[in-house]
mmCIF file of C-alpha atoms and ligand atoms in Angstrom:
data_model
loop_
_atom_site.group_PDB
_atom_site.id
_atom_site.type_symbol
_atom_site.label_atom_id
_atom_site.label_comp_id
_atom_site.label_asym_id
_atom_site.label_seq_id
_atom_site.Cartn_x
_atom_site.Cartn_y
_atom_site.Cartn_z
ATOM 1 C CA UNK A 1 -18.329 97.601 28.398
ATOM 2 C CA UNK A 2 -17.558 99.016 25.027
ATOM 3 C CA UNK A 3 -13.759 99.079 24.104
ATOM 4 C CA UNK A 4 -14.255 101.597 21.844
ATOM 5 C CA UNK A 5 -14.477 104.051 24.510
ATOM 6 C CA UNK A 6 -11.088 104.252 26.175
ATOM 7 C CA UNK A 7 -10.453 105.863 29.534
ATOM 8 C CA UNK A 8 -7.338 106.697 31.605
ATOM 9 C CA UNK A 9 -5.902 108.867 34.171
ATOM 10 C CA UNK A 10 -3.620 111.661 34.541
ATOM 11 C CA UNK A 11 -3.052 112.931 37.590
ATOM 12 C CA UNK A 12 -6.849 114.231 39.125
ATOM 13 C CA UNK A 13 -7.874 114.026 35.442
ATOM 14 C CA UNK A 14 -9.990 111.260 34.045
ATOM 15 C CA UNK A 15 -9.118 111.098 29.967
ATOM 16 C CA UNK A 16 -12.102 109.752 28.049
ATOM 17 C CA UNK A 17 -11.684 108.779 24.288
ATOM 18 C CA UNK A 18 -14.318 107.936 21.871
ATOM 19 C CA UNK A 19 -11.994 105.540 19.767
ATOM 20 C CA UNK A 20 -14.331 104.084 16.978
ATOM 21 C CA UNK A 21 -12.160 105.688 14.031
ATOM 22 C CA UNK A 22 -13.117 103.424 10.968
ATOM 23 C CA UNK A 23 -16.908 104.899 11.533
ATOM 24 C CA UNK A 24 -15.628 108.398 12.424
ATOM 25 C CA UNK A 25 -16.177 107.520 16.326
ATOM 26 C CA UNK A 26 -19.911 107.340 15.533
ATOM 27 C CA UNK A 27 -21.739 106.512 18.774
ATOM 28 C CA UNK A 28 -23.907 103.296 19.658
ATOM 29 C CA UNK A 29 -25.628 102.183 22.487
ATOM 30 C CA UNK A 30 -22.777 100.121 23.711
ATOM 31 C CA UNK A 31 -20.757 103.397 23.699
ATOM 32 C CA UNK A 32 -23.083 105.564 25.322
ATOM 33 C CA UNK A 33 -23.341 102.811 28.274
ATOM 34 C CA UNK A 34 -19.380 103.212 28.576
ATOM 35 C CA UNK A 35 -19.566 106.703 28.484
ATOM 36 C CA UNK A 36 -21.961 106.784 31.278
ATOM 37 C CA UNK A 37 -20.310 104.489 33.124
ATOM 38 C CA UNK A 38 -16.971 106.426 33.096
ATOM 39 C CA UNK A 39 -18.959 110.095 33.827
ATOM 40 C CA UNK A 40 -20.340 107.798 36.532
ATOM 41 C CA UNK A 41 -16.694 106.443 37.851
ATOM 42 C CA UNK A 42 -15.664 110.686 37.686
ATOM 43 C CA UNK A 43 -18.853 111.411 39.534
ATOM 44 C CA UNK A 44 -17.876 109.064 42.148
ATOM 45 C CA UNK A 45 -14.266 109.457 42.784
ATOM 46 C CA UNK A 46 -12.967 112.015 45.158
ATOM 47 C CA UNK A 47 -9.818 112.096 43.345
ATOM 48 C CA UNK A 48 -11.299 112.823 40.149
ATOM 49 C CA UNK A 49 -11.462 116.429 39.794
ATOM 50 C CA UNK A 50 -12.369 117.072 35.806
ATOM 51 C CA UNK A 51 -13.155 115.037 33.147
ATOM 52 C CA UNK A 52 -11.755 115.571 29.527
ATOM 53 C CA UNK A 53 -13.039 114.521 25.922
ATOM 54 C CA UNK A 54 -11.704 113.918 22.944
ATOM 55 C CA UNK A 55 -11.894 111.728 19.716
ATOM 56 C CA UNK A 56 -9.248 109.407 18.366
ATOM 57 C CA UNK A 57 -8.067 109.533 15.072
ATOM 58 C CA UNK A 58 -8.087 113.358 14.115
ATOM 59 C CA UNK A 59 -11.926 113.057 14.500
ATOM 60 C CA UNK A 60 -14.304 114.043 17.168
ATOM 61 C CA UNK A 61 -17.596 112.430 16.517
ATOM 62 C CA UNK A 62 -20.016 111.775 13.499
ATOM 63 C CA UNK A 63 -22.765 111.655 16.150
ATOM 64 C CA UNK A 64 -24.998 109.146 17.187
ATOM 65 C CA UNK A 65 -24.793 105.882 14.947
ATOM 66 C CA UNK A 66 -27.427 106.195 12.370
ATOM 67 C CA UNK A 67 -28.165 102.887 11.897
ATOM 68 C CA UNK A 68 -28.594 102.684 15.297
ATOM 69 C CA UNK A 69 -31.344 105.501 14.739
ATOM 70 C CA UNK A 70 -33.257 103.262 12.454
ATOM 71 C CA UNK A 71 -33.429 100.341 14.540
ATOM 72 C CA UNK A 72 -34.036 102.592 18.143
ATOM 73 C CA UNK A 73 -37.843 101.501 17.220
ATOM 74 C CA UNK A 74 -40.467 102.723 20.569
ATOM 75 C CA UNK A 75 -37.665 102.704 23.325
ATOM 76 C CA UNK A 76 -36.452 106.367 22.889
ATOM 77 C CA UNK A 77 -36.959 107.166 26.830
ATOM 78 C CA UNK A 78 -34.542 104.114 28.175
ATOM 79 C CA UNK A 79 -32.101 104.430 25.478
ATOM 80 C CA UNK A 80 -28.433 104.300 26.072
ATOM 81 C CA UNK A 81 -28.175 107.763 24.186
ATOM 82 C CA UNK A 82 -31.019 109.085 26.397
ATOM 83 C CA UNK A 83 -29.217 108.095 29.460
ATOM 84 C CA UNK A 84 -25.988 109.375 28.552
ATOM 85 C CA UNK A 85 -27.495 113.100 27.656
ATOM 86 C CA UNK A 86 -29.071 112.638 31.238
ATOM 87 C CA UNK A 87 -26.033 111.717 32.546
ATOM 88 C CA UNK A 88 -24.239 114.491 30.681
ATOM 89 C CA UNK A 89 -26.282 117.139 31.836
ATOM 90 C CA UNK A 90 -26.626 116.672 35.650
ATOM 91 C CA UNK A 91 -22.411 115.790 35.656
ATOM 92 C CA UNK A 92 -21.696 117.711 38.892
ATOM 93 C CA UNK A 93 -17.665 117.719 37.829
ATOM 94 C CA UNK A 94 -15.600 120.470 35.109
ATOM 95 C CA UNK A 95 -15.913 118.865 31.581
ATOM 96 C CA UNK A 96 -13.506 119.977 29.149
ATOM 97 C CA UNK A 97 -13.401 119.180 25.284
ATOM 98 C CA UNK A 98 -10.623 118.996 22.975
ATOM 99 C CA UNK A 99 -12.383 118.850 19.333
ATOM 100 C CA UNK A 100 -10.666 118.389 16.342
ATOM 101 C CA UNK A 101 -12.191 117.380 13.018
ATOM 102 C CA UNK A 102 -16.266 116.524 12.771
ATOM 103 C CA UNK A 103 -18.175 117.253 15.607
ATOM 104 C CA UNK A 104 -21.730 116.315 14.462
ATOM 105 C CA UNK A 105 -24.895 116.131 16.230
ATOM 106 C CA UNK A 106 -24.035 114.812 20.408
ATOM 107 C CA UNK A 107 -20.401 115.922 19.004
ATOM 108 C CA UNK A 108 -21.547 119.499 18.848
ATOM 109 C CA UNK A 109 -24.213 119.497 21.580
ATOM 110 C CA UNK A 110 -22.431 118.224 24.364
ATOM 111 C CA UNK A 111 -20.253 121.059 23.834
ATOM 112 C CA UNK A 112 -22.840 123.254 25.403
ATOM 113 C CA UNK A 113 -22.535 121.100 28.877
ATOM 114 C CA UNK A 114 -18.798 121.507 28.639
ATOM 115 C CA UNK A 115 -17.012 124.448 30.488
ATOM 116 C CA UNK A 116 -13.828 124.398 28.736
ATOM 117 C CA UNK A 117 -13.871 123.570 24.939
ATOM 118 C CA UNK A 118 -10.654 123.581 22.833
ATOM 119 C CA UNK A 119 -10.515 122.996 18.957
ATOM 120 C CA UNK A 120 -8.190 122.496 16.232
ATOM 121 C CA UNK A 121 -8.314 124.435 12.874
ATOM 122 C CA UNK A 122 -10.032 121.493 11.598
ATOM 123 C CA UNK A 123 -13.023 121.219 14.082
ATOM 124 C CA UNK A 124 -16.225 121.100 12.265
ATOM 125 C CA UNK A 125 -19.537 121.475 14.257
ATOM 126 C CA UNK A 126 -22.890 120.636 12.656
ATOM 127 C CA UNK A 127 -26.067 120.173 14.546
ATOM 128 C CA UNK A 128 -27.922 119.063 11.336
ATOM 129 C CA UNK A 129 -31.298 117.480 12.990
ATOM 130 C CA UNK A 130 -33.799 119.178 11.239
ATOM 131 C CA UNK A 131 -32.381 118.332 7.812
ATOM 132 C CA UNK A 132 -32.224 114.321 9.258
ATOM 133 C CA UNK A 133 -35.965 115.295 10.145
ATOM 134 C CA UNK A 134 -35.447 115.176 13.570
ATOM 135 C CA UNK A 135 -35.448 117.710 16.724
ATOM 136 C CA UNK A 136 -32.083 119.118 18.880
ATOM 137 C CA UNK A 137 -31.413 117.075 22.034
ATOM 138 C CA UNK A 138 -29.068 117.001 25.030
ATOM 139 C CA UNK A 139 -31.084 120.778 25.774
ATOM 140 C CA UNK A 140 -29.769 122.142 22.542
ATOM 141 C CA UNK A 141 -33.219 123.984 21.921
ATOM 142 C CA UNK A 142 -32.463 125.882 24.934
ATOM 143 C CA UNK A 143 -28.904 126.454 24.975
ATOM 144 C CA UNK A 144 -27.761 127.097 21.542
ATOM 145 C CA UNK A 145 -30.357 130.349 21.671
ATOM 146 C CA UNK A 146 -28.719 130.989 25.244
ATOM 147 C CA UNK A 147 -25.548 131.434 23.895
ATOM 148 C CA UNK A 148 -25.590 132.104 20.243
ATOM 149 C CA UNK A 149 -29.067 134.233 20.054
ATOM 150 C CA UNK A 150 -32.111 133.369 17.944
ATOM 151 C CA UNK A 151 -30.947 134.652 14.873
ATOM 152 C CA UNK A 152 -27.436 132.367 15.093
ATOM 153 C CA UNK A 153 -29.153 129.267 16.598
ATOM 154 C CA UNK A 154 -31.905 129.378 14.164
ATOM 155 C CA UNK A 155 -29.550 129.297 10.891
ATOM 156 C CA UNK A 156 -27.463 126.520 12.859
ATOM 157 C CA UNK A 157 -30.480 123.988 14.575
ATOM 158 C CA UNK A 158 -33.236 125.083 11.625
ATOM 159 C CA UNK A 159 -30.806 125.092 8.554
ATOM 160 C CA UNK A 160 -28.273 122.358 10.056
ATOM 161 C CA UNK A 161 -25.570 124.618 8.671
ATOM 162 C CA UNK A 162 -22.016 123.442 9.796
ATOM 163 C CA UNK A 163 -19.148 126.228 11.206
ATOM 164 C CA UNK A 164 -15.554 126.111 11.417
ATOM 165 C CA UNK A 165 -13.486 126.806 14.655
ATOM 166 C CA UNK A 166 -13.393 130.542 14.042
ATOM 167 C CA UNK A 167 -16.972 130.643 14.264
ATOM 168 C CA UNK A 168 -17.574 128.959 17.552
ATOM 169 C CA UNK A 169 -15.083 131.070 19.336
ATOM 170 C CA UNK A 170 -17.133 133.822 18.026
ATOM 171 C CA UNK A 171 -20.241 131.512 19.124
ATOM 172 C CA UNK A 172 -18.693 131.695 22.492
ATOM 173 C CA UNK A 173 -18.918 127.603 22.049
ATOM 174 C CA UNK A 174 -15.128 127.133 22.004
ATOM 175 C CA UNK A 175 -12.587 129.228 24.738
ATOM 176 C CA UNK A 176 -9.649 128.702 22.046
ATOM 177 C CA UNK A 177 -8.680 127.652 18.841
ATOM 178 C CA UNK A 178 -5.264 125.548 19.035
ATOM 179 C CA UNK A 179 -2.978 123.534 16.940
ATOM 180 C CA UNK A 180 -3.873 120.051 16.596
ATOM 181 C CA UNK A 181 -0.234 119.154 18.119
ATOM 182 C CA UNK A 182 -0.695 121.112 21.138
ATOM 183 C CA UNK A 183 -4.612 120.549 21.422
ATOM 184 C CA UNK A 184 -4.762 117.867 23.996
ATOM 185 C CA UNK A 185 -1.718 118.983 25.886
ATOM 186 C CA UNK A 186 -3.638 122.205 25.863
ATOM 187 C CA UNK A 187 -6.990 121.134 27.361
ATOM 188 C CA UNK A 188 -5.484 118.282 29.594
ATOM 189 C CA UNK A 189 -3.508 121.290 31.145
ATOM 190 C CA UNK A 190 -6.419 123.114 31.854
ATOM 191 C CA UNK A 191 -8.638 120.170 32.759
ATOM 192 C CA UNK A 192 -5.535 119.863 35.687
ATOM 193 C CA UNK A 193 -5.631 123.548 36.249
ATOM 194 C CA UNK A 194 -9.725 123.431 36.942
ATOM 195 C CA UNK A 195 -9.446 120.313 38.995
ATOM 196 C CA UNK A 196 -6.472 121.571 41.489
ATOM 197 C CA UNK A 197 -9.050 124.616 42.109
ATOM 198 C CA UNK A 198 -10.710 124.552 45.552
ATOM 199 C CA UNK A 199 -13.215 122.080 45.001
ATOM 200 C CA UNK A 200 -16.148 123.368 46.623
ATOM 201 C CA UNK A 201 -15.740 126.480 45.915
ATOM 202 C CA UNK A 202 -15.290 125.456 41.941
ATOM 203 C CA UNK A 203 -18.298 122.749 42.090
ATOM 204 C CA UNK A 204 -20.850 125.450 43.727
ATOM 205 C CA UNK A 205 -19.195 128.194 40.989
ATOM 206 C CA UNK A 206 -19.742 125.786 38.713
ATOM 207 C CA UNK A 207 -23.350 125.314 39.420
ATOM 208 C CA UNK A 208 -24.176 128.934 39.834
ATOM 209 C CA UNK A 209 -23.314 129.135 36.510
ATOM 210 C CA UNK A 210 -25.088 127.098 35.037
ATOM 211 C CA UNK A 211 -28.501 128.369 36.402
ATOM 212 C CA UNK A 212 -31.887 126.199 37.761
ATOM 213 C CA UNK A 213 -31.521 122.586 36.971
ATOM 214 C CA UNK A 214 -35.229 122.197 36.396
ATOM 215 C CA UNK A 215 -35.128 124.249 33.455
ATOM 216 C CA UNK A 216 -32.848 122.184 31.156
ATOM 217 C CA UNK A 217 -34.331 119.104 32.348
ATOM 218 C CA UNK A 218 -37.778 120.238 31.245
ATOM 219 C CA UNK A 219 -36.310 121.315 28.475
ATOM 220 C CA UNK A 220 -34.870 118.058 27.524
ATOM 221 C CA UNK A 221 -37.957 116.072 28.540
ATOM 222 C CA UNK A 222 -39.806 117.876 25.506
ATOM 223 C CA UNK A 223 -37.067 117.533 22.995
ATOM 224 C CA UNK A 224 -37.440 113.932 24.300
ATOM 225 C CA UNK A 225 -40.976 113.785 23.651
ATOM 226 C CA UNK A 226 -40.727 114.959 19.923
ATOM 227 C CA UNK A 227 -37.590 113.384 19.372
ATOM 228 C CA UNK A 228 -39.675 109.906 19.961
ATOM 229 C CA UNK A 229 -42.450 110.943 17.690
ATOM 230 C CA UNK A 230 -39.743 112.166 14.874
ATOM 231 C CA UNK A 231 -37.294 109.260 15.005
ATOM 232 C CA UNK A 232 -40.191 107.158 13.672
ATOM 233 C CA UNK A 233 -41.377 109.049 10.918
ATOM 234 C CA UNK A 234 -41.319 108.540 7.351
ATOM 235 C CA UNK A 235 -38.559 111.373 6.926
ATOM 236 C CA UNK A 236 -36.143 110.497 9.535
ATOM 237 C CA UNK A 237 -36.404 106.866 8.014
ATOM 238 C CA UNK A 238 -35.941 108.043 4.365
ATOM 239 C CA UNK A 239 -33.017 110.217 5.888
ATOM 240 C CA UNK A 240 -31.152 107.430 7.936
ATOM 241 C CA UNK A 241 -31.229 104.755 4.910
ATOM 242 C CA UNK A 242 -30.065 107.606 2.372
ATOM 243 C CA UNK A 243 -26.936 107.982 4.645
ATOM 244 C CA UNK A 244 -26.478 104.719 5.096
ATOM 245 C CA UNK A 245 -26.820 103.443 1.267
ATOM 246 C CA UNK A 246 -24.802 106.589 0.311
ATOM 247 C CA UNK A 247 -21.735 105.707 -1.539
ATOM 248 C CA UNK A 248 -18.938 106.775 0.968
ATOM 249 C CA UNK A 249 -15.067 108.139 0.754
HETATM 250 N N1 COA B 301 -23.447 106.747 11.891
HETATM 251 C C1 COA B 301 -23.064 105.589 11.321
HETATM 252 N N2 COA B 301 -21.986 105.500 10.513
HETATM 253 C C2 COA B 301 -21.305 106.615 10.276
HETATM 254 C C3 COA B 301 -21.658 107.857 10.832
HETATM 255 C C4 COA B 301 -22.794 107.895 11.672
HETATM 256 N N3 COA B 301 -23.190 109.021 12.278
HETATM 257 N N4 COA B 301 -20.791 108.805 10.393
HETATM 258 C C5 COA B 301 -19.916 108.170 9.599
HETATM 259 N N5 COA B 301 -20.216 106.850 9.518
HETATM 260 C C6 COA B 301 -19.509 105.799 8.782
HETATM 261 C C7 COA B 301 -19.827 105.881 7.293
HETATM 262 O O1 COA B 301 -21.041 105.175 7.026
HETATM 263 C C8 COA B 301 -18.608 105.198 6.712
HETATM 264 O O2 COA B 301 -18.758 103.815 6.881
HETATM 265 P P1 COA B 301 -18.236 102.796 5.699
HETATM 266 O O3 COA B 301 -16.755 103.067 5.594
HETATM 267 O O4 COA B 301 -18.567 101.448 6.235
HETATM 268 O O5 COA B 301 -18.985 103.176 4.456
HETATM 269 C C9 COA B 301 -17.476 105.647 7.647
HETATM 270 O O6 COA B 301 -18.112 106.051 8.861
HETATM 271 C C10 COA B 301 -16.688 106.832 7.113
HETATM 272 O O7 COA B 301 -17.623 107.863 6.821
HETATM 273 P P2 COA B 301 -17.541 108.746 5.491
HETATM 274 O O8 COA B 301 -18.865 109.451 5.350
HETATM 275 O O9 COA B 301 -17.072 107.913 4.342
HETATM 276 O O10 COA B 301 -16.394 109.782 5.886
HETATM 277 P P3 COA B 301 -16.197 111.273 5.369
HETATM 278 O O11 COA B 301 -14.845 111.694 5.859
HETATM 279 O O12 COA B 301 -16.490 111.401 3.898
HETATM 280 O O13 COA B 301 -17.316 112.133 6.145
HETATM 281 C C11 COA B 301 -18.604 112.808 8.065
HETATM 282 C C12 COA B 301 -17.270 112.211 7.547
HETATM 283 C C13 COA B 301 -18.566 112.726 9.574
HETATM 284 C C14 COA B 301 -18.725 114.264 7.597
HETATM 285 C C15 COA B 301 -19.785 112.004 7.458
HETATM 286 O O14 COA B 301 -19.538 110.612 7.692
HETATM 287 C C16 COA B 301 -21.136 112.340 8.038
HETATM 288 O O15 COA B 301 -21.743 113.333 7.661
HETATM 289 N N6 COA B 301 -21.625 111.477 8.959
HETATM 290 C C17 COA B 301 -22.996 111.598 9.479
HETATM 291 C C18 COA B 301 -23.096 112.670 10.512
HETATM 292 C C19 COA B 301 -24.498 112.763 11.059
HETATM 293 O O16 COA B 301 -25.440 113.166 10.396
HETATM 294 N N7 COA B 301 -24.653 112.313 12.317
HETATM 295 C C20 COA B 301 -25.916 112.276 13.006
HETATM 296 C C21 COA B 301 -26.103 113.521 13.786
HETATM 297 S S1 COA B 301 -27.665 113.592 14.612
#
């Protein structure tokens, strides 16, 4: 199991930190299997009533590793990252993010499948697929219009244009903007608030919610299709090495 995602509990709350700082907690395979497994260990444990997110290091996530995008080859369907958004999406517990910093690609997807989401000054979301010439995932296609409207997910998903916290409170991505020294305080509080709730009552709330199952999951199944296609092609290969020779700093 990866160590560079760290998990640990307080109180009914199961803390989960993507701690890969030197890379700007970019995601690999290895860290998508540990942050299955520890949506799986929430899933499982009566005594686990919310799950909460957050990156180490003043950072949320760059996204999924791009050099793991250039070697992901044909096996797009059984990939860790595949499994995770899977996971991700049918997680029957409250999920609450506190972002701070770069919250690219997965960073500003899984947002959508949060129910709380709390973020510093700092946070900067980006969902910059198309320009990487590949499609949204994790049901982005279908949520971002849900919630921002066409014209707003179009100039976010089509353009890849990046917003500040401001702008996804307005979104109606993020319930509050806080200070980065109160942030996880913040969102650990209400992660403990959601899970001392009645818990059937909030779990059936919860999926009421969010609406027919079925939907998303078709949903993702056909960003999954062209995702596979596009991950291959010339353009999301020129795209992955030009990041990845880029001069950094
Ligand atoms: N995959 C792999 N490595 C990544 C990464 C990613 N998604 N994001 C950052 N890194 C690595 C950089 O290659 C660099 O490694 P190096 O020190 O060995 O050269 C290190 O993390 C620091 O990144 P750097 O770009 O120098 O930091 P920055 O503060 O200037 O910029 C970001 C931070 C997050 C804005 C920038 O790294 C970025 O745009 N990352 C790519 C985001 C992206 O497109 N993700 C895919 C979404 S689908």
């Amino acid at each position: 199991m990866s160590e560079l995602i760290e998990t640990s509990r307080n109180g009914a709350v199961l803390c989960v930190v993507i701690a890969r700082p030197a890379k700007k907690n970019a995601l690999t395979g290895a860290m998508y299997q540990a942050l299955t497994a520890a949506f799986a260990q929430a899933s499982g444990d009566e005594a686990i009533g919310a799950l909460l997110l957050r990156g180490a290091d003043g950072v949320f996530t760059a996204g999924n590793d791009i050099g793991d995008f250039l070697a992901l080859g044909g096996h797009t369907e059984t990939s860790p990252g595949m499994q995770f958004i899977r996971t991700l999406a049918a997680f029957d517990k409250p999920l609450v993010a506190a972002v701070e910093g770069p919250a690219i690609g997965i960073g500003t997807t899984l947002c959508f499948h949060c129910d709380l989401v709390y973020a510093a000054p700092n946070a900067r979301f980006q969902m910059p697929f198309v320009s990487l010439g590949i499609v949204p995932e994790a049901g982005s296609s279908l949520l971002a219009p849900q919630r921002f409207g066409y014209a707003r997910a179009a100039q976010y998903i089509l353009l890849g244009e990046s917003f500040g916290a401001p702008a996804a409170l307005d979104l109606g991505l993020a319930n509050a903007i806080v200070e980065p020294w109160q942030l996880y305080d913040h969102a650990l509080e209400k992660a403990q608030a959601l899970a001392a709730q009645p818990r059937d009552a909030l779990l059936a709330s919860r999926r009421l919610l969010r609406g027919d199952p079925a939907i998303l999951k078709a949903r993702m199944d056909e960003e999954l299709r062209l995702f596979g296609e596009a991950v291959r092609s010339p353009q999301a290969r020129a795209a992955f090495t030009a990041f990845m020779q880029k001069p950094k700093g």
